[in-house]
mmCIF file of C-alpha atoms and ligand atoms in Angstrom:
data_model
loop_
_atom_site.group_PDB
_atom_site.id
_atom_site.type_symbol
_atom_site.label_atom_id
_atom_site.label_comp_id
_atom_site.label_asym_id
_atom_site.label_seq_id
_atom_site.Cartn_x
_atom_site.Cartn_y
_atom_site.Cartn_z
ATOM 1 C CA UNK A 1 0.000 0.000 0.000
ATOM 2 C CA UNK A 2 3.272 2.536 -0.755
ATOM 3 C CA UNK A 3 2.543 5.555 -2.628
ATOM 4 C CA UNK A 4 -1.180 4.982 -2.394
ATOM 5 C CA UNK A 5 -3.068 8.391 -1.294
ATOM 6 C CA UNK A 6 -6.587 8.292 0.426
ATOM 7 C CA UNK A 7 -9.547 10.875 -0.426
ATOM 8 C CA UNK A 8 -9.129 11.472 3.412
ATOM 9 C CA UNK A 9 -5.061 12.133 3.001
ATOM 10 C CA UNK A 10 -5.775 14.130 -0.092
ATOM 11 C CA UNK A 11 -8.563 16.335 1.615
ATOM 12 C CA UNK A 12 -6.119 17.101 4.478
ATOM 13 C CA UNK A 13 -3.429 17.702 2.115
ATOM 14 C CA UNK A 14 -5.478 20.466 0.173
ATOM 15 C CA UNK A 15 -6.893 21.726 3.276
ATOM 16 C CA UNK A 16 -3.475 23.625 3.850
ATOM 17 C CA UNK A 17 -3.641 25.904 0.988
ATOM 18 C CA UNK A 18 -7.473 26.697 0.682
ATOM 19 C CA UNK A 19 -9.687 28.688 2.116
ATOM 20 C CA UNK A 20 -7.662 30.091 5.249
ATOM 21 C CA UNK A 21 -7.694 25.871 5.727
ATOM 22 C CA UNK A 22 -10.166 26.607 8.848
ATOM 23 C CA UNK A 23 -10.990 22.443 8.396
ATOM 24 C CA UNK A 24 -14.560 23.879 7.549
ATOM 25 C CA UNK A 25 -14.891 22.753 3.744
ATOM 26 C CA UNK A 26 -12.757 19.810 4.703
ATOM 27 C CA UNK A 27 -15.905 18.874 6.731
ATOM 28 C CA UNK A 28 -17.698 19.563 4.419
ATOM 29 C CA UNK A 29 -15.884 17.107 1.957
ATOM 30 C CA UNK A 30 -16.142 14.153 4.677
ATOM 31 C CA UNK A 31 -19.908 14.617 4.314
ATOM 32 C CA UNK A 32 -20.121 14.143 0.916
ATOM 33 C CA UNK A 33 -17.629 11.191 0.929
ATOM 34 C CA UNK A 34 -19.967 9.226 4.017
ATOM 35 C CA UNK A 35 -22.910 9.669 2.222
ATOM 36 C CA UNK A 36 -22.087 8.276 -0.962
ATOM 37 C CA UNK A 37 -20.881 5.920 0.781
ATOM 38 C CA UNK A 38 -24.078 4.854 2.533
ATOM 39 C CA UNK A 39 -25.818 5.611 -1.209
ATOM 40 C CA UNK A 40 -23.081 2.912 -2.994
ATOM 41 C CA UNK A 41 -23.936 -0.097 -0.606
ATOM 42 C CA UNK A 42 -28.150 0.673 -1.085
ATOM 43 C CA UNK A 43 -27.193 0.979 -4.917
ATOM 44 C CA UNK A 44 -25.033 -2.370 -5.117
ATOM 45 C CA UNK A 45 -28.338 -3.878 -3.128
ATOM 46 C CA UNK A 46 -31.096 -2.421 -5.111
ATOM 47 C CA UNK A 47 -31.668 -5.424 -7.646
ATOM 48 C CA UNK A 48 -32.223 -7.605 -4.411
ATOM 49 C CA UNK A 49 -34.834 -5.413 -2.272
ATOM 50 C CA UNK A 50 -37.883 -4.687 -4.168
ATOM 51 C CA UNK A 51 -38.620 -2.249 -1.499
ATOM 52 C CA UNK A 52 -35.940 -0.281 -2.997
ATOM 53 C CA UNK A 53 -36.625 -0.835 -6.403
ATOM 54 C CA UNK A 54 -39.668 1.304 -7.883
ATOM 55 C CA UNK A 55 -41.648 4.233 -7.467
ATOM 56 C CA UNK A 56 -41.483 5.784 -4.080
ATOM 57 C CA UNK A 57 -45.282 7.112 -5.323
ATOM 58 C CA UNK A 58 -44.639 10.601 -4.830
ATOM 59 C CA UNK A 59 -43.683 12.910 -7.757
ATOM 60 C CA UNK A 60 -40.896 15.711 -7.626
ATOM 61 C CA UNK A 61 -41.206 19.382 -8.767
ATOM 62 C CA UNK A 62 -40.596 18.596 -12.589
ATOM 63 C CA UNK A 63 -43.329 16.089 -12.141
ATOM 64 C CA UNK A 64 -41.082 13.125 -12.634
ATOM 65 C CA UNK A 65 -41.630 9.354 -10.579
ATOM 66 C CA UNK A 66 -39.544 9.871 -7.413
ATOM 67 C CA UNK A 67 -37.477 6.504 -7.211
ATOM 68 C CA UNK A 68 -37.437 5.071 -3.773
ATOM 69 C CA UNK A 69 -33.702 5.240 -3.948
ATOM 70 C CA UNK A 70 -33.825 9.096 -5.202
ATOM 71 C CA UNK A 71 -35.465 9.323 -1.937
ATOM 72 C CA UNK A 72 -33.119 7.555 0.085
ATOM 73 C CA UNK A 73 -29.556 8.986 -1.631
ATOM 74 C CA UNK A 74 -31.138 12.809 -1.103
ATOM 75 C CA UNK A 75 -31.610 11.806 2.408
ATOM 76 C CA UNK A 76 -28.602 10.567 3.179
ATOM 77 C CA UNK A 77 -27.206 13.399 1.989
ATOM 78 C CA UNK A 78 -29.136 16.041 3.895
ATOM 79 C CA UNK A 79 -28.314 14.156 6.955
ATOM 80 C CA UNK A 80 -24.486 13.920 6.069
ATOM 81 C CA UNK A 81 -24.308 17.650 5.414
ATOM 82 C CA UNK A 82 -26.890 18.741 8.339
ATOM 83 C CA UNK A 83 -24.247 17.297 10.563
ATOM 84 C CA UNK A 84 -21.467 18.694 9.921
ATOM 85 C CA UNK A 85 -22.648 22.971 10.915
ATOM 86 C CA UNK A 86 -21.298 23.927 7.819
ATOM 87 C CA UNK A 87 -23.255 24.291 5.361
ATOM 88 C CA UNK A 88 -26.677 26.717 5.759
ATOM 89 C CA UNK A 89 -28.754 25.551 3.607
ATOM 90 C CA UNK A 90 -28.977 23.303 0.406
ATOM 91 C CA UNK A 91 -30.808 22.837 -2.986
ATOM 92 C CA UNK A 92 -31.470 19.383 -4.076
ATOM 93 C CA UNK A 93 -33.533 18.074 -7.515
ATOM 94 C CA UNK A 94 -36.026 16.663 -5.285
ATOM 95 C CA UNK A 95 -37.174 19.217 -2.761
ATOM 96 C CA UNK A 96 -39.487 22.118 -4.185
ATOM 97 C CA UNK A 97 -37.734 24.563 -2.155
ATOM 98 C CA UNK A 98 -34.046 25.053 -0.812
ATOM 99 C CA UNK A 99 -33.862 23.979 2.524
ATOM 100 C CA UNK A 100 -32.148 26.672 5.197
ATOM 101 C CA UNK A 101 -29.534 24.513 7.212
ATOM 102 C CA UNK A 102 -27.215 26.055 10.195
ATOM 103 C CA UNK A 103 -27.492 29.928 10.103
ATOM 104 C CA UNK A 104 -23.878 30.175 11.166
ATOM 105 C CA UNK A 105 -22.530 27.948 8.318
ATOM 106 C CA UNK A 106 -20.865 29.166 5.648
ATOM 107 C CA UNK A 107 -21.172 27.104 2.593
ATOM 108 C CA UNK A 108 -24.029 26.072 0.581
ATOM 109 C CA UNK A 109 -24.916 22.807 -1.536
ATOM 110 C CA UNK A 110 -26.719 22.023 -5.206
ATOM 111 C CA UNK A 111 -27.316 18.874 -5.880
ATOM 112 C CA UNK A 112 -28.930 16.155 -7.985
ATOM 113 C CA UNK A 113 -28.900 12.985 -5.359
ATOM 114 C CA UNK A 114 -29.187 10.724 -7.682
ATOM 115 C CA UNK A 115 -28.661 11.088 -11.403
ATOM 116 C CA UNK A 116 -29.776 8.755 -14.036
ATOM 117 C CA UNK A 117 -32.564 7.169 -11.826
ATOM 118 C CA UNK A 118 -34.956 5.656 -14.721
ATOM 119 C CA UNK A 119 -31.486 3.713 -14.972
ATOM 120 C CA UNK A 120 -31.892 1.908 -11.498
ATOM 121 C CA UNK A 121 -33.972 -1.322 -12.238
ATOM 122 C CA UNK A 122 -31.773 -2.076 -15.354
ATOM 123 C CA UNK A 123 -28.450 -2.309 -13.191
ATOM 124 C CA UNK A 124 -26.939 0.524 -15.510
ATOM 125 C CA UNK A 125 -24.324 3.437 -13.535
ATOM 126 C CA UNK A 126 -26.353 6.168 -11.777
ATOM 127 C CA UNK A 127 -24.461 9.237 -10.030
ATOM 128 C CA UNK A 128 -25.028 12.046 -7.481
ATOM 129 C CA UNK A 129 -23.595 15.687 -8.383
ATOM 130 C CA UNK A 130 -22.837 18.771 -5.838
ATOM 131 C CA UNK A 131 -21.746 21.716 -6.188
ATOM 132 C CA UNK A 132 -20.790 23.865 -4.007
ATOM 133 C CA UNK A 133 -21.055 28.096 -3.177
ATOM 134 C CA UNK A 134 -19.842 30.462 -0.420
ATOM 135 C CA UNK A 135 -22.933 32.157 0.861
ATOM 136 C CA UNK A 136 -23.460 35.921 -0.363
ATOM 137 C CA UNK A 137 -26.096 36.723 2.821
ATOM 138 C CA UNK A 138 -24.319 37.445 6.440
ATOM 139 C CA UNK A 139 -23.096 34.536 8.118
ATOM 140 C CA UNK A 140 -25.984 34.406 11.435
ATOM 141 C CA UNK A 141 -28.743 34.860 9.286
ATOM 142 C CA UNK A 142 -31.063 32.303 7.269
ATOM 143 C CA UNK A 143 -30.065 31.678 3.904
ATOM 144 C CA UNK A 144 -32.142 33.437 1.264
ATOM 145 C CA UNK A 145 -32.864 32.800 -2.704
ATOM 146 C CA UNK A 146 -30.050 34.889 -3.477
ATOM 147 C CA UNK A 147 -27.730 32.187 -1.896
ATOM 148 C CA UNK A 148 -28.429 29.363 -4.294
ATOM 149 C CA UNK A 149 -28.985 31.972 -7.682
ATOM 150 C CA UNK A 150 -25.360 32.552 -7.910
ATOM 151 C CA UNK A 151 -23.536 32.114 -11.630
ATOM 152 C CA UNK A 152 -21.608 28.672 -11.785
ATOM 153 C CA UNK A 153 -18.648 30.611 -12.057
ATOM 154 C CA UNK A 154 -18.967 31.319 -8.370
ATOM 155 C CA UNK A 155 -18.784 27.592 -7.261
ATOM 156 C CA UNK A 156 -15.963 27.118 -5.078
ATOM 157 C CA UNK A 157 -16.109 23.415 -5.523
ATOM 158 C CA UNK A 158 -17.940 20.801 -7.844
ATOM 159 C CA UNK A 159 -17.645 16.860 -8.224
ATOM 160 C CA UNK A 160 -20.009 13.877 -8.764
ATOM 161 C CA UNK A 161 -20.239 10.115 -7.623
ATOM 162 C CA UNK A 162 -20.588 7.430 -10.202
ATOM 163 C CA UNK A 163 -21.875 3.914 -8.735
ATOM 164 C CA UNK A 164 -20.300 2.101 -11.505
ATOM 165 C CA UNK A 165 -19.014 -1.255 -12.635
ATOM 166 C CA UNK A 166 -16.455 0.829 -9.637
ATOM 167 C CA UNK A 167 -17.789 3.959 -7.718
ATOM 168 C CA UNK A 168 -15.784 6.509 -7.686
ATOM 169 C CA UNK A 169 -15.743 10.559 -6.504
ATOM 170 C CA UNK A 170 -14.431 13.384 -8.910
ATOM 171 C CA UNK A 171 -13.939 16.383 -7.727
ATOM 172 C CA UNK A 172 -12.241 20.122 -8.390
ATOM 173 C CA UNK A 173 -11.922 22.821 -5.797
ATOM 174 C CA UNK A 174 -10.498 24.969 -9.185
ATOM 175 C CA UNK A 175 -7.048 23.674 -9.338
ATOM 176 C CA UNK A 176 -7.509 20.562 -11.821
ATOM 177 C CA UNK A 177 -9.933 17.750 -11.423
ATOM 178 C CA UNK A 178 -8.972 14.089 -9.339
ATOM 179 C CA UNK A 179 -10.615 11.087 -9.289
ATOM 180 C CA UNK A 180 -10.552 8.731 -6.393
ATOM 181 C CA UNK A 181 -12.631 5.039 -6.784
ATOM 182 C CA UNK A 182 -13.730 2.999 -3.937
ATOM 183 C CA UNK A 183 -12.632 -0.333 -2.284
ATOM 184 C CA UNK A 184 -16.425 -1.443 -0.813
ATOM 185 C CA UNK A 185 -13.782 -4.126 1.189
ATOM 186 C CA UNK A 186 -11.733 -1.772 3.139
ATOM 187 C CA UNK A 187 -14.855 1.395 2.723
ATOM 188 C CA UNK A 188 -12.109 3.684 1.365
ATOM 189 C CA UNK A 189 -11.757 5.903 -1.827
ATOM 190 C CA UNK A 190 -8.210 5.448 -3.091
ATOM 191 C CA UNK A 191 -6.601 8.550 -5.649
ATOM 192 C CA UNK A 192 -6.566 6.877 -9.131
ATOM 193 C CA UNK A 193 -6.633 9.105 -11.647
ATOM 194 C CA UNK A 194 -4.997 12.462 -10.625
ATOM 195 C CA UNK A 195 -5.122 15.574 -12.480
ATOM 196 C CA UNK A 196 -7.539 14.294 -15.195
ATOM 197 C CA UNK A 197 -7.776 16.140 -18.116
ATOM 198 C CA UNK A 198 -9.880 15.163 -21.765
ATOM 199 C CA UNK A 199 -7.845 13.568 -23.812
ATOM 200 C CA UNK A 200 -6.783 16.005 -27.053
ATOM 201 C CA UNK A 201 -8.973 14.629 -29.684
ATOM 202 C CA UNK A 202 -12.284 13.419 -28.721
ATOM 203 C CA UNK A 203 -14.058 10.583 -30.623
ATOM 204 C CA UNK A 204 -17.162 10.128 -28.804
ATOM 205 C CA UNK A 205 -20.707 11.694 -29.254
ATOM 206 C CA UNK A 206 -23.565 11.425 -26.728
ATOM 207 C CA UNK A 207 -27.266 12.814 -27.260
ATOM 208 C CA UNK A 208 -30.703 10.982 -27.310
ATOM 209 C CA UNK A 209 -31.028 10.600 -30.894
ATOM 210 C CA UNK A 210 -34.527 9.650 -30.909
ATOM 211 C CA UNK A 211 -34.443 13.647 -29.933
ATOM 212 C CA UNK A 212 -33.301 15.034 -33.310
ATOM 213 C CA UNK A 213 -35.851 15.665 -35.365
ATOM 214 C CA UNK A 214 -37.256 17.904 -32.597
ATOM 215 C CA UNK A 215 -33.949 19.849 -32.351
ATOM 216 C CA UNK A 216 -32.582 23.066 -34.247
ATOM 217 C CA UNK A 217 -30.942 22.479 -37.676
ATOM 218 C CA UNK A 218 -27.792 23.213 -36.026
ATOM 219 C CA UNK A 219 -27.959 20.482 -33.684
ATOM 220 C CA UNK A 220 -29.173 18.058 -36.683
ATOM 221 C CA UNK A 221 -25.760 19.401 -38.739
ATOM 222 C CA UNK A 222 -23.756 18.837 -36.424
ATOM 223 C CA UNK A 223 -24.646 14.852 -35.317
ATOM 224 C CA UNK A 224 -24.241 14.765 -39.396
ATOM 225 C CA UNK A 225 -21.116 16.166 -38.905
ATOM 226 C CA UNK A 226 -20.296 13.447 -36.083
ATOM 227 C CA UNK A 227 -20.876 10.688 -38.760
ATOM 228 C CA UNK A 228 -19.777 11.840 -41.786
ATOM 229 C CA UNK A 229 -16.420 9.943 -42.803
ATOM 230 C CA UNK A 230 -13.426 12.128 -42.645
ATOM 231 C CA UNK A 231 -10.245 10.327 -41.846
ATOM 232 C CA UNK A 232 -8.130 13.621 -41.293
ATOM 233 C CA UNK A 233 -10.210 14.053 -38.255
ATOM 234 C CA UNK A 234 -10.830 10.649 -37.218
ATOM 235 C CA UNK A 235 -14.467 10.796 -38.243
ATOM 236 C CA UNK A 236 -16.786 8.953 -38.145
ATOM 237 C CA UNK A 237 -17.302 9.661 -34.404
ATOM 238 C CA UNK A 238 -18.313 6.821 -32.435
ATOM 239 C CA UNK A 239 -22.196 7.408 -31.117
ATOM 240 C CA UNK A 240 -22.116 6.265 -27.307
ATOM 241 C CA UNK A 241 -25.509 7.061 -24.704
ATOM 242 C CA UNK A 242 -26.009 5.692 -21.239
ATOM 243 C CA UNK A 243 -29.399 7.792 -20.246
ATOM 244 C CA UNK A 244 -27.267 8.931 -17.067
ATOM 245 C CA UNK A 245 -25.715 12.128 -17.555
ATOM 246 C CA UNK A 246 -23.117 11.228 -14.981
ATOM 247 C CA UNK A 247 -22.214 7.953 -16.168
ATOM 248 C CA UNK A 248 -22.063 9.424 -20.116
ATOM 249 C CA UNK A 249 -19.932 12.976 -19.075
ATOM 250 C CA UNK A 250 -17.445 10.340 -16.759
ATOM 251 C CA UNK A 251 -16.639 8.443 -20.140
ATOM 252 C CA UNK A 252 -16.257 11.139 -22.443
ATOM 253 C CA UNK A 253 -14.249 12.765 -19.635
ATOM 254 C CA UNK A 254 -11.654 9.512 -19.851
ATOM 255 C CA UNK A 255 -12.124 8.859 -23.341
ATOM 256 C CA UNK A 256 -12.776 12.617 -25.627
ATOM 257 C CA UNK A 257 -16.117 13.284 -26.606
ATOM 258 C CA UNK A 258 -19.286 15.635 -26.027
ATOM 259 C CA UNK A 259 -22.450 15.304 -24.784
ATOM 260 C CA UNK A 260 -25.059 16.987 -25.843
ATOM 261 C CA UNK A 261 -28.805 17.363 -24.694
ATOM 262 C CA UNK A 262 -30.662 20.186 -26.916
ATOM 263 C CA UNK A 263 -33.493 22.342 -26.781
ATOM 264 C CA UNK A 264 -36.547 20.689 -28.531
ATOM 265 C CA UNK A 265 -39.561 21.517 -29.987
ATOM 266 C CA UNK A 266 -41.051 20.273 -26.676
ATOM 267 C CA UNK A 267 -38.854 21.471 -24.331
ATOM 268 C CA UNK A 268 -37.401 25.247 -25.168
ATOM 269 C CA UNK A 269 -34.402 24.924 -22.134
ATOM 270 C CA UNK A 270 -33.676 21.041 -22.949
ATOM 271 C CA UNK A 271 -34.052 19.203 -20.504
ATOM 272 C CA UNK A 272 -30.896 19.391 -17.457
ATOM 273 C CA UNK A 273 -30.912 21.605 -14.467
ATOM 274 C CA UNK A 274 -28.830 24.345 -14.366
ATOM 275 C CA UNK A 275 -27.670 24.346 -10.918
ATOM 276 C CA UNK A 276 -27.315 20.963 -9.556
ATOM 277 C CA UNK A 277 -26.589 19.260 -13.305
ATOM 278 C CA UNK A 278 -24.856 21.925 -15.598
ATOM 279 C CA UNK A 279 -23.066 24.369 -13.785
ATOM 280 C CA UNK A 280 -21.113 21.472 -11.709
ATOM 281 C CA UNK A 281 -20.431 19.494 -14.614
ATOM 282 C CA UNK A 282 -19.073 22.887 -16.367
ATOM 283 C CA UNK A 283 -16.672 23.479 -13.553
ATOM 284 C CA UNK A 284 -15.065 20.293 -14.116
ATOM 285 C CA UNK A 285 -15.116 20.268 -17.740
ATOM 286 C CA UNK A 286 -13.053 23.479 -17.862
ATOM 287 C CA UNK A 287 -11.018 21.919 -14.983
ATOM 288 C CA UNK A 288 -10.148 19.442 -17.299
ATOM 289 C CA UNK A 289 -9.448 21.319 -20.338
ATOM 290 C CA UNK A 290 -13.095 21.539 -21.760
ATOM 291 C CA UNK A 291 -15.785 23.313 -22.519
ATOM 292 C CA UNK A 292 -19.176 23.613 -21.088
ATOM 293 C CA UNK A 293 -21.630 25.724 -23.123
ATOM 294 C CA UNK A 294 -25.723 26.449 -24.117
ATOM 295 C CA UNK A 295 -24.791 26.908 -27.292
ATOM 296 C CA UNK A 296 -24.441 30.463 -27.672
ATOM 297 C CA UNK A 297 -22.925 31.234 -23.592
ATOM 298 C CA UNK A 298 -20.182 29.685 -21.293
ATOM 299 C CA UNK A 299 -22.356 27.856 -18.817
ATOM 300 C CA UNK A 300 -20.637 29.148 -16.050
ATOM 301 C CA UNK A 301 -21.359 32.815 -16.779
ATOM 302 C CA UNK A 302 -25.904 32.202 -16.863
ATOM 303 C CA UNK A 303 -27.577 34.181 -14.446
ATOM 304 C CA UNK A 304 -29.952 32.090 -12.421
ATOM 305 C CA UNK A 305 -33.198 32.686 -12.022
ATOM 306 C CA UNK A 306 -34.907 29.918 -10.118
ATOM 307 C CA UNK A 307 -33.551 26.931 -8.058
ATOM 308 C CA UNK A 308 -34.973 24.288 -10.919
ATOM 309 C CA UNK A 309 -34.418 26.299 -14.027
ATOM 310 C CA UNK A 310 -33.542 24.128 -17.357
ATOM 311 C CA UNK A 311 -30.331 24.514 -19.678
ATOM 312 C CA UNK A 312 -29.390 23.213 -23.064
ATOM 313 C CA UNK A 313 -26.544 21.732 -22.654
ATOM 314 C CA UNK A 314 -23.355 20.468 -24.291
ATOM 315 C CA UNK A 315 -20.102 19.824 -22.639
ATOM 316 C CA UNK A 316 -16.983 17.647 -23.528
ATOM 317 C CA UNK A 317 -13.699 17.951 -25.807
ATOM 318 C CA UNK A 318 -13.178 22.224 -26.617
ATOM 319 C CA UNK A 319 -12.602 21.276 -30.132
ATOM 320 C CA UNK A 320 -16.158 19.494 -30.391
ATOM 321 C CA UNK A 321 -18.265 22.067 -28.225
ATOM 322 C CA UNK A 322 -16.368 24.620 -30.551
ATOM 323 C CA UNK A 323 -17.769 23.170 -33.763
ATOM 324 C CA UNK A 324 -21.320 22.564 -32.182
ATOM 325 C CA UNK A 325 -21.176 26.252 -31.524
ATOM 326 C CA UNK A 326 -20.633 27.360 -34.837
ATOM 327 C CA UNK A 327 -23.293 25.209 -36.476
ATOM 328 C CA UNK A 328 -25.386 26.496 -33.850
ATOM 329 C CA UNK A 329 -24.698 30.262 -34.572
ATOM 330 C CA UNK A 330 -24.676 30.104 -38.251
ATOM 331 C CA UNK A 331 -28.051 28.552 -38.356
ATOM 332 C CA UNK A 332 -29.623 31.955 -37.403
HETATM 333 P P1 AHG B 1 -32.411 12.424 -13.111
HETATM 334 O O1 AHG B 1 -32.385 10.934 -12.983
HETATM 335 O O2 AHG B 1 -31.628 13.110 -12.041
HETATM 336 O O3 AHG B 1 -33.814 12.979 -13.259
HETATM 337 O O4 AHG B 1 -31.640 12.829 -14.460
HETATM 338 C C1 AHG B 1 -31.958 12.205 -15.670
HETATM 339 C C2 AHG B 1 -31.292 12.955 -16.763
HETATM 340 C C3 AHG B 1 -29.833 12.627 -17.006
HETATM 341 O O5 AHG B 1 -29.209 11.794 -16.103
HETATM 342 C C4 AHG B 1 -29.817 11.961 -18.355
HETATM 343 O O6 AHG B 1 -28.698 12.318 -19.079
HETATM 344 C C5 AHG B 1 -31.071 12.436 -19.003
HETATM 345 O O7 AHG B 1 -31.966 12.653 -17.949
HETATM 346 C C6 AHG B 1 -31.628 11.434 -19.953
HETATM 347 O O8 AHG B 1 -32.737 11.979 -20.589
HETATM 348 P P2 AHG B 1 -33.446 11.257 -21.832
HETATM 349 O O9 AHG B 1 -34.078 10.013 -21.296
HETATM 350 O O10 AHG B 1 -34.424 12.289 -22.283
HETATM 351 O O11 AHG B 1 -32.377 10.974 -22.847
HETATM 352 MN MN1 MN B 2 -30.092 14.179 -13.019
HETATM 353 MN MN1 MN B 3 -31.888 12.988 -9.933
#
């Protein structure tokens, strides 16, 4: 076990050099890393207790099933975080409103508890994403709206889970992005892929095709462009959708790609949530060299409006978002 780091280790190690290392965020950190813990061993379990698996028969502000383990991974995290005093309040996909926390903390929470959920009874990778804000109210008082409506590129830290063939954390506090996966034996995430960072040419695409004839004609050129045969730049691109937006950004991460999910004619935002979806996933795609965009605007630099609000959204390889872009532009 030489020259093997811990998340804990690593955590410590950072805590030195960020944020006046007061231990706060650290705690913060430790949260995040129980919970998911707790989350993983329900997850690996879920094919064996029905009482997991299914409909938890309540529905969720977008009007979407609420998955008896969506219910259980948000929370597990509400309890992690509502322990540790640091955080004042938190914004999760399944609660209507944000939900004011410790008064004196100083850090707030958006998150999606579990990601990819319709994904559960077919034993294919789900996620949970966080990201997380320094509050803009005074410390002592209860957090307000303006808290959680802050631009992504305020977030002082981002990262998902992925309960995968191996679970593993990602994270960036804004100095690159590391990856740490689990040993379920031993309960401890181990640093395995430090510093990741896209790979230079991506080869991977990633939208619900079954979408495209209800997107723009930019959107429709450019999955065109994706398969049209071009050795020069290694085209055709290889089409590759898991239905879990965590799961699908984690590959193209590793392996170069984009993913993409469009406005329709159905849906004029798409269909991902700006604050706990987008805006963490942006963060680390820039972290790692990439690009994170609507189309038209950096991710990063929306104004939010409300806690829920919907994004197009296409992140990856710079060289792919880039070319999406154009198409997109020129189509006007
Ligand atoms: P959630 O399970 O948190 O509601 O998110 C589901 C999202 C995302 O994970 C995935 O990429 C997308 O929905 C898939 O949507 P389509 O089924 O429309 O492709
Ligand atoms: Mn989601
Ligand atoms: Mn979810």
């Amino acid at each position: 076990m030489e020259n093997v780091k811990t998340l804990g280790e690593f955590i410590i190690e950072q805590q030195t050099d960020f944020h006046g290392s007061t231990g706060e965020f650290s705690s913060l950190l430790s949260a995040i890393r129980l919970a998911s813990k707790v989350v993983n061993q329900q997850v690996n379990k879920a094919g064996l207790m029905s009482h997991i698996l299914g409909s938890a028969g309540g529905t969720n502000i977008q009007g979407e099933d609420q998955q008896k383990l969506d219910v259980f991974a948000n929370n597990q995290f509400i309890k992690a975080l509502t322990g540790r005093k640091v955080i004042c309040g938190i914004a999760s996909e399944e609660n209507d409103e944000y939900i004011p926390i410790n008064n004196d903390g100083r850090y707030i929470i958006a998150m999606d508890p579990l990601d990819g959920s319709s994904n559960i009874e077919v034993n294919v990778s789900i996620g949970t994403i966080f990201s997380i804000y320094h509050r803009i109210t005074p410390v002592g008082q209860q957090v307000r709206a303006e808290d959680f409506l802050q631009k992504g590129s305020q977030q002082v830290a981002a990262g998902y889970v992925i309960y995968g063939s191996s679970t593993m954390l990602v994270y960036t506090t804004g100095n690159g992005v590391n990856g740490f996966t689990y040993d379920p034996g031993i309960g401890v995430y181990f640093l395995s892929h430090p510093d990741m960072k896209f790979p230079a040419q991506g080869k991977v695409y990633s939208m619900n095709e079954g979408n495209m004839n209800k997107c723009s004609a930019g959107v429709k050129q450019y999955i065109e462009y994706c398969k049209h045969v071009d050795s020069a730049t290694k085209r055709p691109y290889t089409g590759r959708y898991i239905g879990s937006l965590v799961a699908d950004f984690h590959r193209n991460l590793i392996k170069g790609g984009i993913y993409m999910y469009p406005a329709t004619t159905d849906s004029e935002n798409g269909k991902l949530r700006l604050l706990y979806e987008c805006n963490p996933l942006a963060f680390i795609a820039e972290q790692a060299g990439g690009k994170a965009s609507d189309g038209y605007r950096r991710i990063m630099d929306i104004e939010p409006v409300n806690l829920h609000q919907r994004v197009p959204f296409f992140t990856g390889n710079t060289h792919m978002v880039d070319k999406l872009e154009e198409l997109i532009k020129q189509e006007k």
